[in-house]
Amino acid sequence: MWGSERVSVVFPAYNEAAGVALAIHDFFATGYVDEIIVVDNNSRDGTADLARAAGARVVAEPRQGFGYALQRGLAEASGDLVILAEPDGTFVGADVIKLLAYAADFDLVLGTRTTRELIWHEANMGWFLRVGNVLVAKLIQWLFDGPSLSDCGCTLRLVRRTALERLRPRLTVGGAHFLPEMVILALLQHLRVIEIPVNYRGRLGTSKITGSFRRTLIVGTNMVLLTLRYRLQAWLDPSLRARGRRRPGPVAPATDR
Ligand SMILES: Nc1nc2c(ncn2[C@@H]2O[C@H](COP(=O)(O)OP(=O)(O)OP(=O)(O)O)[C@@H](O)[C@H]2O)c(=O)[nH]1
Ligand SMILES: [Mg+2]
C-alpha cells in the first residue's frame, strides 16, 4: 500500500526462469507492493511455476508478444496504482518508491534510463540504443506537445487506475513497440505525464528484444512509424484527442489535496 492506495506490479515474462523469482522478491521487499502479476507468455522454461512459488499471481497470455503480455497484465491488475516492469534483473525494486513519490501529481510516471550514474556497468545500453531511445522520445515530445522525454523504451513506469481506464480500451500494439503507444495516448488524452531517472542493470537470462542490432532497428522503425501514424490520425480525427486544453497545474498546495 502507498498511503491508502493499493499497488500492483506487472511483469511480462517469456522464458525468464533465470530472474523471475529474484525480481518478485526484490519488488515485494520494498514493502509497498500488494500484488505482483506475472504474465506468462508461452514460456517453456518453468517461469510460471517459479513465479507462483515466489508469491506472484500468474496469468497465461497465449498471444505471443511484449505488448499483448503487458495489455493482459494491465487488464488483470487490481491496484489503484499499477507499475509495469520486467522480471529479468534489469530494474531495481527500490525504484518503485521513486515512481510512487510522483503518483500524487501525475497519471503516468515514466522511468528514463539515461542518467549515467544509474546505468550499471553490465547493462545493455550501447550508443545505438541510447541515441535511438532519445530520438524517438524527442519525436513524441515534439509531435504531441509532451513534457521532456528522453527514453521511449523504458518498461518501468507507473499508471494511475483512473488513467488506465481511459488508456486501456485504446491500446492496440501487441508487439515490441508497445511502450510509446501508451505515452502517445496519454498525451492525446491530456493526462499528466512525467519522466524520472531509474537504474538500469545487466539482464539475467536471454534477451528477446534489444539484444540484437537488427531487432533493435526493427523495433525502433516500428516506433517511429507508429508515432507518425498517430500524429496524422490525430489531425484527421479530432475524437482521438481529449477535448479542451491541457490539464492546468495544481491550484492548492499538495498537502491540501
Ligand atoms: N520480446 C518479447 N518479450 C516478451 C514477450 N512476452 C513477454 N516478454 C517479456 O518482455 C520483457 C522485455 O523483453 P527483453 O528481452 O527483456 O527485452 P529488452 O528489455 O528490450 O532487452 P534486454 O533486457 O536488454 O534483453 C521481458 O520481461 C520478456 O520476458 C514476447 O513475446 N516477446
Ligand atoms: Mg529487459
JSON list of C-alpha atoms in Angstrom, two decimals, residues 74 80 106-109 158-171 182 185-186 189-193:
[
{"chain": "A", "resi": 74, "resn": "LEU", "atom": "CA", "xyz": [-2.94, -4.14, -17.20]},
{"chain": "A", "resi": 80, "resn": "ASP", "atom": "CA", "xyz": [-5.09, 1.86, -7.68]},
{"chain": "A", "resi": 106, "resn": "PHE", "atom": "CA", "xyz": [0.93, 12.59, -12.23]},
{"chain": "A", "resi": 107, "resn": "ASP", "atom": "CA", "xyz": [-1.19, 10.00, -14.07]},
{"chain": "A", "resi": 108, "resn": "LEU", "atom": "CA", "xyz": [1.73, 8.36, -15.85]},
{"chain": "A", "resi": 109, "resn": "VAL", "atom": "CA", "xyz": [5.22, 8.28, -14.31]},
{"chain": "A", "resi": 158, "resn": "LEU", "atom": "CA", "xyz": [3.50, 3.72, -13.14]},
{"chain": "A", "resi": 159, "resn": "VAL", "atom": "CA", "xyz": [-0.05, 4.45, -14.24]},
{"chain": "A", "resi": 160, "resn": "ARG", "atom": "CA", "xyz": [-2.95, 5.55, -12.06]},
{"chain": "A", "resi": 161, "resn": "ARG", "atom": "CA", "xyz": [-6.11, 3.47, -12.28]},
{"chain": "A", "resi": 162, "resn": "THR", "atom": "CA", "xyz": [-8.20, 6.46, -13.43]},
{"chain": "A", "resi": 163, "resn": "ALA", "atom": "CA", "xyz": [-5.78, 6.99, -16.33]},
{"chain": "A", "resi": 164, "resn": "LEU", "atom": "CA", "xyz": [-5.55, 3.29, -17.03]},
{"chain": "A", "resi": 165, "resn": "GLU", "atom": "CA", "xyz": [-9.31, 3.06, -17.53]},
{"chain": "A", "resi": 166, "resn": "ARG", "atom": "CA", "xyz": [-9.02, 5.71, -20.25]},
{"chain": "A", "resi": 167, "resn": "LEU", "atom": "CA", "xyz": [-5.96, 4.21, -21.90]},
{"chain": "A", "resi": 168, "resn": "ARG", "atom": "CA", "xyz": [-6.71, 0.51, -21.87]},
{"chain": "A", "resi": 169, "resn": "PRO", "atom": "CA", "xyz": [-9.54, 0.42, -24.44]},
{"chain": "A", "resi": 170, "resn": "ARG", "atom": "CA", "xyz": [-7.34, 2.42, -26.82]},
{"chain": "A", "resi": 171, "resn": "LEU", "atom": "CA", "xyz": [-4.21, 0.22, -26.67]},
{"chain": "A", "resi": 182, "resn": "MET", "atom": "CA", "xyz": [0.85, 4.23, -24.12]},
{"chain": "A", "resi": 185, "resn": "LEU", "atom": "CA", "xyz": [-2.36, 8.03, -25.99]},
{"chain": "A", "resi": 186, "resn": "ALA", "atom": "CA", "xyz": [-1.76, 9.59, -22.57]},
{"chain": "A", "resi": 189, "resn": "GLN", "atom": "CA", "xyz": [-5.85, 12.38, -23.51]},
{"chain": "A", "resi": 190, "resn": "HIS", "atom": "CA", "xyz": [-4.11, 15.32, -21.79]},
{"chain": "A", "resi": 191, "resn": "LEU", "atom": "CA", "xyz": [-3.02, 13.14, -18.90]},
{"chain": "A", "resi": 192, "resn": "ARG", "atom": "CA", "xyz": [-0.26, 14.36, -16.60]},
{"chain": "A", "resi": 193, "resn": "VAL", "atom": "CA", "xyz": [2.98, 12.67, -17.72]}
]
